[in-house]
XYZ file of C-alpha atoms in Angstrom:
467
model
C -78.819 -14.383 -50.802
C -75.363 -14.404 -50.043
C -73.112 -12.228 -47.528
C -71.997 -9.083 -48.982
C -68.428 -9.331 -50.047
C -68.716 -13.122 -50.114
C -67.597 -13.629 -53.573
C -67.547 -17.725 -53.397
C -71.155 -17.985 -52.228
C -72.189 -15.295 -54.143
C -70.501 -17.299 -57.699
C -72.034 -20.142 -55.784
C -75.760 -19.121 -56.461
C -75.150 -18.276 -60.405
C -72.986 -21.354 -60.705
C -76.417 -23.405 -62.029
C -76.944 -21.130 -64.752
C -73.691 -21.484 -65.860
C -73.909 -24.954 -66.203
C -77.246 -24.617 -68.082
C -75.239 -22.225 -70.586
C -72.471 -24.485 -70.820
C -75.114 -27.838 -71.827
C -76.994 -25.659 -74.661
C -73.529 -23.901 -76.410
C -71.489 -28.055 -76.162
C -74.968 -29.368 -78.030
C -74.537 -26.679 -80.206
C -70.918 -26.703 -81.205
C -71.880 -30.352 -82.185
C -73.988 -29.740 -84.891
C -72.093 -27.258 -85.951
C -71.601 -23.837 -83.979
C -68.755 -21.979 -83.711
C -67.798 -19.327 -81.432
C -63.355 -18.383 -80.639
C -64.941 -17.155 -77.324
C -67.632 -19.523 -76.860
C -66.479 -22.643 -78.261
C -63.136 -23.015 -78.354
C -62.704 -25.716 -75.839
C -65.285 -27.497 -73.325
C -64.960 -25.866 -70.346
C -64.418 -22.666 -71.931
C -67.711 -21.232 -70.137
C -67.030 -22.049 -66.785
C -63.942 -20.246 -67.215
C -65.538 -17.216 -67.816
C -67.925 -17.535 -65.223
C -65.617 -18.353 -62.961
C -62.997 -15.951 -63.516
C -63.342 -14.141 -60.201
C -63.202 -17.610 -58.349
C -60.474 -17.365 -55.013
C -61.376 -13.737 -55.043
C -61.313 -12.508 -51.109
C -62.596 -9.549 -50.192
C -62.793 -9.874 -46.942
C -58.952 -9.688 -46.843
C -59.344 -6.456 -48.650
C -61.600 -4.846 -46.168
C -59.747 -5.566 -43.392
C -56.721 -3.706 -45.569
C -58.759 -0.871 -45.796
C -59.713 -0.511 -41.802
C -56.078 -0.759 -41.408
C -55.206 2.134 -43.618
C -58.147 3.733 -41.569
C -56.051 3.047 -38.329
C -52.874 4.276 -39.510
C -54.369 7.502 -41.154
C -55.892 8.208 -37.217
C -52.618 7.535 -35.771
C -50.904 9.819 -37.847
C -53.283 12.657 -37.434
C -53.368 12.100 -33.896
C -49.434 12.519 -33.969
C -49.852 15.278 -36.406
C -52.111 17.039 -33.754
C -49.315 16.339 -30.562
C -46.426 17.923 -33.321
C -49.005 21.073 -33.948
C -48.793 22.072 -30.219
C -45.232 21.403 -30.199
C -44.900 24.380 -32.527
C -46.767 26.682 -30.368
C -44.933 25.758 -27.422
C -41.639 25.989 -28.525
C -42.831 29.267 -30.104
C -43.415 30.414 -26.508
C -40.476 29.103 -24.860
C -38.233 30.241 -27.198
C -37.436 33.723 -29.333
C -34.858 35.268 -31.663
C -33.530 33.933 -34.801
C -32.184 30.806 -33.700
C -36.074 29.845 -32.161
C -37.797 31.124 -35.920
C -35.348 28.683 -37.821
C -36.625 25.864 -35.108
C -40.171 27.076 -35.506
C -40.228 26.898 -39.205
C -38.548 23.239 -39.087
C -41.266 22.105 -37.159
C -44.139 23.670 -38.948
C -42.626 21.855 -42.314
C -42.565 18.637 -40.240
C -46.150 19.574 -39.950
C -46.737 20.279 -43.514
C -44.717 17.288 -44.965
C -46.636 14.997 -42.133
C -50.057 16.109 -43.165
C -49.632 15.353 -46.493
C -48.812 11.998 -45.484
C -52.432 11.674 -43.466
C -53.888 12.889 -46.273
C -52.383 9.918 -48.684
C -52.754 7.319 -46.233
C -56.668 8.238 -45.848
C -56.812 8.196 -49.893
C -55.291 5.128 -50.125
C -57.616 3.803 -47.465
C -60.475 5.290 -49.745
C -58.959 4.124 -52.752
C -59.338 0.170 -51.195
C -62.897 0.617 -50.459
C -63.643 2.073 -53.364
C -61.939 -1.330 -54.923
C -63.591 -3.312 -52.667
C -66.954 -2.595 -53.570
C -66.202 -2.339 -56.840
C -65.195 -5.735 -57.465
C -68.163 -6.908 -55.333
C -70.499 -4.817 -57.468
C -68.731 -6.947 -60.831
C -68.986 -10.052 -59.098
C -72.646 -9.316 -58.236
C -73.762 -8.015 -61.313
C -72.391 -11.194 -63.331
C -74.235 -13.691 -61.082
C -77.071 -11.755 -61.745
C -76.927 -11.236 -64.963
C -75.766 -14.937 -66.028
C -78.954 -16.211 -63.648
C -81.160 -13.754 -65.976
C -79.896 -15.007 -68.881
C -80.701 -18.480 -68.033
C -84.147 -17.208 -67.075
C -85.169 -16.363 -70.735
C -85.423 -20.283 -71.569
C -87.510 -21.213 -68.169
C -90.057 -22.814 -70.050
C -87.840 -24.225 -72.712
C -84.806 -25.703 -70.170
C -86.342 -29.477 -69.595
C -86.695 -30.142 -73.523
C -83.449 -28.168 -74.246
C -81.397 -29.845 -71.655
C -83.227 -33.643 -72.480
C -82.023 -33.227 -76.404
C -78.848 -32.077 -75.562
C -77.977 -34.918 -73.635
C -79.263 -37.001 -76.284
C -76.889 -35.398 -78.664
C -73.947 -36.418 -76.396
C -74.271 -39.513 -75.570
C -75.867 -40.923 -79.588
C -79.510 -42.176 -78.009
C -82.393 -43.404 -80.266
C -83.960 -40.230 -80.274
C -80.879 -38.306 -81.903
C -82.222 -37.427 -85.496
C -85.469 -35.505 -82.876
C -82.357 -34.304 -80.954
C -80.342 -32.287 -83.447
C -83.476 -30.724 -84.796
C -84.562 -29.389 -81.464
C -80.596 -28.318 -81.136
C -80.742 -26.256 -84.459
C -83.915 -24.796 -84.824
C -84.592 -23.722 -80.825
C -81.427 -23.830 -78.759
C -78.753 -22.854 -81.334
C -80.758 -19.287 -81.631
C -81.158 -18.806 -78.228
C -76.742 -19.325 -77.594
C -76.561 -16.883 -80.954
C -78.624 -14.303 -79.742
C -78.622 -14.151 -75.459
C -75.521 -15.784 -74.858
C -73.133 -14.492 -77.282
C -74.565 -10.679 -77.152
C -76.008 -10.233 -73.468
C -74.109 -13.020 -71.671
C -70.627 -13.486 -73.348
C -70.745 -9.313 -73.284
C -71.456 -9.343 -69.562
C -68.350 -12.061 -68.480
C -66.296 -9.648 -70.746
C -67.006 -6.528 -68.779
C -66.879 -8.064 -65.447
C -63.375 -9.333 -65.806
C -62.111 -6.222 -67.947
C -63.716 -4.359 -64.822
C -61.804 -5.557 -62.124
C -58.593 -6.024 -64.147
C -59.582 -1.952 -64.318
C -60.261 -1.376 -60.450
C -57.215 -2.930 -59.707
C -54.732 -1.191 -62.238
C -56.817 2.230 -61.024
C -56.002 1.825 -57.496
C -52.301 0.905 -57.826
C -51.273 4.066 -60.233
C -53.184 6.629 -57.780
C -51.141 5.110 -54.859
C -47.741 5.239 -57.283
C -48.688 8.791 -58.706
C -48.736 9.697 -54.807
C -46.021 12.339 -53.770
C -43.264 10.936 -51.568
C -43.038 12.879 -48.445
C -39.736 14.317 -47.374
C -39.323 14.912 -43.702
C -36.319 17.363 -43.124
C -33.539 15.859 -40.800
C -30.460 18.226 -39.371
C -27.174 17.423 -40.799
C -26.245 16.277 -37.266
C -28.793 13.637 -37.205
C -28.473 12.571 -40.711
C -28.856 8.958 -41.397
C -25.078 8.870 -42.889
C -23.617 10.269 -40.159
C -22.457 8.409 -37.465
C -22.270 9.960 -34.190
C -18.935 10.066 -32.911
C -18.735 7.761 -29.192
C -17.661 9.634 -26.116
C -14.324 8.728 -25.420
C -14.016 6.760 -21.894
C -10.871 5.836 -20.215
C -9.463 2.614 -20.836
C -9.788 0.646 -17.728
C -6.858 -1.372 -15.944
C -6.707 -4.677 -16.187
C -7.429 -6.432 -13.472
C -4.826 -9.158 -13.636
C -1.340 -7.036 -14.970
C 0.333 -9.034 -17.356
C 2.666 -11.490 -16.186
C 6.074 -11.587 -17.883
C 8.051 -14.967 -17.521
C 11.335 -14.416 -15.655
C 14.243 -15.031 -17.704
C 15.554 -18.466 -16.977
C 18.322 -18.405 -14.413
C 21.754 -19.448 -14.705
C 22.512 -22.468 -12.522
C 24.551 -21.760 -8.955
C 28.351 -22.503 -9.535
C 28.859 -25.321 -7.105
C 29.983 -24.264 -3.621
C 33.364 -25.566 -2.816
C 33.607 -27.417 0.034
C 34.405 -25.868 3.359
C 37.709 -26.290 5.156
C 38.784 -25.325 8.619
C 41.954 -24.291 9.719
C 43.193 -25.716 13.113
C 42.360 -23.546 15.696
C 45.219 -21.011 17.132
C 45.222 -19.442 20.831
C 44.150 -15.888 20.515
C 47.006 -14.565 22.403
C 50.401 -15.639 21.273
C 52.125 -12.747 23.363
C 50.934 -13.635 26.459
C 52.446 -15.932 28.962
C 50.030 -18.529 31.444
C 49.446 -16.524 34.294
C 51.186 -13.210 33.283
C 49.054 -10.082 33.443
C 51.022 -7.580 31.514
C 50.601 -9.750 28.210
C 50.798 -7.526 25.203
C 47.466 -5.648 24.449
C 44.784 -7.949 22.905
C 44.447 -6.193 19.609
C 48.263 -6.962 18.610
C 48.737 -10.266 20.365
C 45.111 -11.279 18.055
C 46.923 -10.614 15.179
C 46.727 -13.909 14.128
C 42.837 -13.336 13.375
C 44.279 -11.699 10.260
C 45.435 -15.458 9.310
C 41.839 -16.593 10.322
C 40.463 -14.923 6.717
C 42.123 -18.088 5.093
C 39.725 -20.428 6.315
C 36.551 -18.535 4.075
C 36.971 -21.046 1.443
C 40.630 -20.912 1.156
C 40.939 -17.508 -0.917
C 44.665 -16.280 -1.324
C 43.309 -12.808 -1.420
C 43.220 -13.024 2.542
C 45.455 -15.236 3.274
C 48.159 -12.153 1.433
C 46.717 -9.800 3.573
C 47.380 -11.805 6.781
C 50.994 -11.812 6.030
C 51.205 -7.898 5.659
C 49.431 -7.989 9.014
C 51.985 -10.299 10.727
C 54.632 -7.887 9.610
C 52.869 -4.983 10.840
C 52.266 -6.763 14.198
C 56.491 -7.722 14.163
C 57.248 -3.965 13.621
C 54.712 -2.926 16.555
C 56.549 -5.426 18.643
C 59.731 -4.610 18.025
C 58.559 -0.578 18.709
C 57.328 -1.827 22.026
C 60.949 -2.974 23.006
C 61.937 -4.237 26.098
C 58.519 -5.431 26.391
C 58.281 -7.948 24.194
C 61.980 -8.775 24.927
C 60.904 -9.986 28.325
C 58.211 -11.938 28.097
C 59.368 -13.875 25.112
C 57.455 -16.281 23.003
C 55.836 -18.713 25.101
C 56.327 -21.084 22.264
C 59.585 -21.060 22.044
C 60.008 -23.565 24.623
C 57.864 -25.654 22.688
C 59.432 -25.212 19.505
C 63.033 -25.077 19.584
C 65.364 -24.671 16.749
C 65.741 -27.114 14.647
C 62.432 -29.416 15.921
C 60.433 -30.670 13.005
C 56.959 -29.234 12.557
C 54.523 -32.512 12.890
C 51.707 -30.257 10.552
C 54.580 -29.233 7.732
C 53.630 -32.028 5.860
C 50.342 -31.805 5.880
C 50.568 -27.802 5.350
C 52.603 -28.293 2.538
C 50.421 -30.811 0.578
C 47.053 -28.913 1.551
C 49.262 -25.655 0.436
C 49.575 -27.821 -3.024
C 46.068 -28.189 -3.163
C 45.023 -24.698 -2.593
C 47.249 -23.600 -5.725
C 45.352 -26.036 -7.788
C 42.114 -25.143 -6.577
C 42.761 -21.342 -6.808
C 45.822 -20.862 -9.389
C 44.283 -17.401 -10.018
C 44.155 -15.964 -6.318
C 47.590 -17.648 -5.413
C 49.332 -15.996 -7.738
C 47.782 -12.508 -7.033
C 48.489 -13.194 -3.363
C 52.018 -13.838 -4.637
C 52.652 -10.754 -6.515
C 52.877 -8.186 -4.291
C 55.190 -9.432 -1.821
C 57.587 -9.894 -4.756
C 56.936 -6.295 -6.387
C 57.196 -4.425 -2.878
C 60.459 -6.603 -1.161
C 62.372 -4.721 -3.605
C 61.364 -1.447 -2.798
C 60.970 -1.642 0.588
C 64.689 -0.680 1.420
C 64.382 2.394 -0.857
C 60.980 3.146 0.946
C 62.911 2.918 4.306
C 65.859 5.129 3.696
C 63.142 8.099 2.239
C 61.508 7.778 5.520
C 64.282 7.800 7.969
C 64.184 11.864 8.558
C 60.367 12.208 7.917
C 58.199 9.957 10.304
C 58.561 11.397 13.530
C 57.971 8.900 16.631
C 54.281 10.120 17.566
C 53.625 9.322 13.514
C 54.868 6.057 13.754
C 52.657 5.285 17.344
C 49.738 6.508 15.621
C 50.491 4.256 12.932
C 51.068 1.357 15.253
C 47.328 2.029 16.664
C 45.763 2.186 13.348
C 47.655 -1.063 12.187
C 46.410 -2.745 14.660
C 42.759 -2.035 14.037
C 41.236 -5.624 12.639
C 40.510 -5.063 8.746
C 36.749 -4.667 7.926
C 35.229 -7.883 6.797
C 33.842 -8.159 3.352
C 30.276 -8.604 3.095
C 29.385 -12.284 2.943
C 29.131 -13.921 0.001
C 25.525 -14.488 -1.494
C 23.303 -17.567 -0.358
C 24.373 -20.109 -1.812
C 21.711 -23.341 -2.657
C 21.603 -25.689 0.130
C 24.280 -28.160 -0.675
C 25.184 -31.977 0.243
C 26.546 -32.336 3.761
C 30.687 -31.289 3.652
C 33.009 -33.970 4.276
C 34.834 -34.100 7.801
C 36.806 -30.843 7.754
C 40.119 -30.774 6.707
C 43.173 -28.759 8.015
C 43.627 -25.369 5.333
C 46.587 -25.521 3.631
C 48.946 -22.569 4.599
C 48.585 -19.478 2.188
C 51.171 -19.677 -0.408
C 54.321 -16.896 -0.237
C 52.201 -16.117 3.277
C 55.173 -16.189 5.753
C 54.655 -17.763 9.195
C 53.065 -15.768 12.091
C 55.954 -14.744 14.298
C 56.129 -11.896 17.419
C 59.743 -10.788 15.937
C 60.549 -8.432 13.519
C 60.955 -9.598 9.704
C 64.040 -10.714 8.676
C 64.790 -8.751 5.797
C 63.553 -5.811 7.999
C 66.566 -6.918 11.026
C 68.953 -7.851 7.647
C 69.085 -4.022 6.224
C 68.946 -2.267 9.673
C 65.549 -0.634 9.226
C 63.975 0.781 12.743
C 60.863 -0.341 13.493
C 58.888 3.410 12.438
C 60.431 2.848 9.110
C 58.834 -1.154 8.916
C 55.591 0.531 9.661
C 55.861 3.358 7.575
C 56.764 0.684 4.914
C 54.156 -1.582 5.728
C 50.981 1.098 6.084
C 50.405 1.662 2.453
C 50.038 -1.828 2.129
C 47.706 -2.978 4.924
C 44.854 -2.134 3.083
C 42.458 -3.875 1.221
């Protein structure tokens, strides 16, 4: 006897009967019979007895314990969400904790009704289960009783209808035994009892099976309630969080420089004695700040600018007038290089001055000419200045001038680095600042020419010393 719910072993054991059934209606149908259901084509009875072949119900139990499982999960979770309801029923009153207390308890109520379907559909598959094994069963056993009927009959039934097939000697004995015993027998037990029985059994589980799937789609589908909050189409909004700083800070190219002009090359002027009013040896030389006033010449040798080189000049006059104020002073000790250069001798450097001078005018057309310009626009107004100021200066005005004339000029910030450049050529002697007159200790001549005093050459001169 076979396993229960072992469908293939259970065919298995019938599956000799069948064949038996299948020998007597062929042997039939050749002499004659005819049956839509029974002989239509050969094998047509092993496809009704084997209609149920590949069935596994097996598979089908172990559905049905898992349905089982589920439905104690879910009542075991229904139980934890019961409690729930009387605790927050105790830890919480008032209208707000009813309206929470109700939600719950319809959780409840919509999640029992799922335990309930889930254990229904769990009976539902084992009520399928044995169903179809009940079918199965009953068609074995009915198809092996069938067969039974003819026990005594089956070796001479099956030996003439092999004849019959295959044309022996013996087929005129054959078809006789065919007609008048085993055609009757396939009229009568196989077309009523057995053909009825194959009918039922597959119309049976064709039945269990449309049963079970329209209780389990006539099921209610459970709502569970959500909050609008935690709907599934809303989508909870993130916290905002402060960007965070990059840890590098982005770099931004630096505009492409312009190239360095080129750095014109450095001269030097010949270097003058610091003290042109003093005489070797003499100690009452005139003060150092107005016998240095040849370090207003020295600007010139910056580069050769014309700027400075004008301003020296105004400087030398100042220093002339100071001298001249100073009187018997300066008368006696002289110029000490006088003696050297006497009227009339030839200047060994005026050559060279005078082409280096050439040079500078070329090299700084610009400058020259605004060194130039205001010694022409003020010569002309000087005498005018002069004979305003002859009543107004007073002589302390014109000291304190003096001092504050000589006072060295403040230096203009140095010029910016400039990129390392190719070693300068030996220096060269400057070229003497164009219009620039020559240093002298006297008094100018236009001032000696027009009989200005020395206060008025000072007064004249002060708006002009500065920068």
């Amino acid at each position: 006897m076979a396993d229960r719910l072992n469908v293939a072993e259970r065919l298995a054991e019938g599956r000799p009967a069948a064949e038996h059934t299948q020998s007597y209606v062929r042997a039939c149908h050749l002499v004659g019979y005819q049956h839509p259901d029974l002989t239509a084509y050969p094998a047509q009875i092993h496809d009704w007895y084997g209609s149920e072949d590949g069935l596994d119900l097996h598979a089908l139990d172990a559905d049905c314990a898992q349905l089982r499982a589920a439905a104690s999960v879910l009542m075991e979770a229904l139980r934890m969400e019961r409690s729930q309801v009387a605790v927050l029923a105790a830890a919480w009153t008032g209208s707000g904790a009813d309206a929470a207390v109700h939600f719950v308890q319809r959780h409840c109520e919509t999640g029992n009704s799922v335990v309930t379907e889930v254990r229904a559909a769990a009976q539902r598959c084992e009520s399928l289960r044995d169903n179809l094994w009940q079918l199965v069963d009953s068609k074995v056993a009915t198809a092996i009783a069938i067969d039974e009927r003819a026990l005594a009959q089956r070796p001479a039934w099956l030996a003439a209808a092999e004849a019959l097939t295959t044309e022996g000697a013996d087929r005129p004995t054959a078809v006789e035994v065919v007609r008048q015993q085993i055609q009757p027998y396939v009229d009568d037990d196989v077309r009523n009892d057995w053909l009825t029985t194959m009918r039922s059994t597959t119309a049976g589980v064709a039945a269990s099976y449309d049963a079970v799937t329209d209780q389990l789609a006539s099921a209610p589908r459970a709502h569970f309630e959500i909050p609008d909050d935690l709907g599934p189409g809303r989508q909870p909004s993130p916290a905002s969080v402060p960007a965070q700083p990059s840890a590098t800070a982005a770099i931004t190219p630096a505009a492409a420089l312009p190239p360095p002009d080129p750095v014109p090359a450095v001269t030097s002027r010949p270097v003058t004695p610091s003290d042109f009013g003093s005489a070797p040896g003499d100690g009452s030389a005139t003060p150092a700040g107005v016998g240095s006033a040849g370090g207003f010449g020295d600007a010139g040798g910056t580069g050769g600018l014309g700027g400075f080189a004008g301003l020296a000049g105004l400087a030398n006059r100042i220093v002339d007038a100071v001298d001249s104020l100073l009187g018997s002073v300066a008368e006696q000790l002289g110029d000490p290089l006088a003696a050297d250069n006497p009227p009339g001798a030839v200047d060994p450097f005026a050559e060279d001055a005078a082409d280096n001078a050439d040079d500078g005018d070329d090299a700084h057309p610009e400058e020259a000419d605004e060194a130039a310009e205001p010694k022409e626009a003020t010569e002309p107004d000087e005498a005018d200045e002069v004979d305003d100021a002859d009543e107004s200066v007073p002589a302390e005005r014109a000291q304190d001038v003096a001092e504050e004339a000589t006072l060295p000029p403040v230096a203009e910030p140095p010029p910016p680095a400039a990129p390392p450049v190719a070693e300068p050529p030996p220096p060269v002697a400057a070229p003497a600042p164009p219009g620039a007159p020559e240093p002298a200790n006297g008094p100018s001549p236009e001032a000696l020419s027009e009989g200005a005093t020395p206060c008025e050459i000072a007064a004249d001169e002060l708006p002009q010393a500065g920068p």
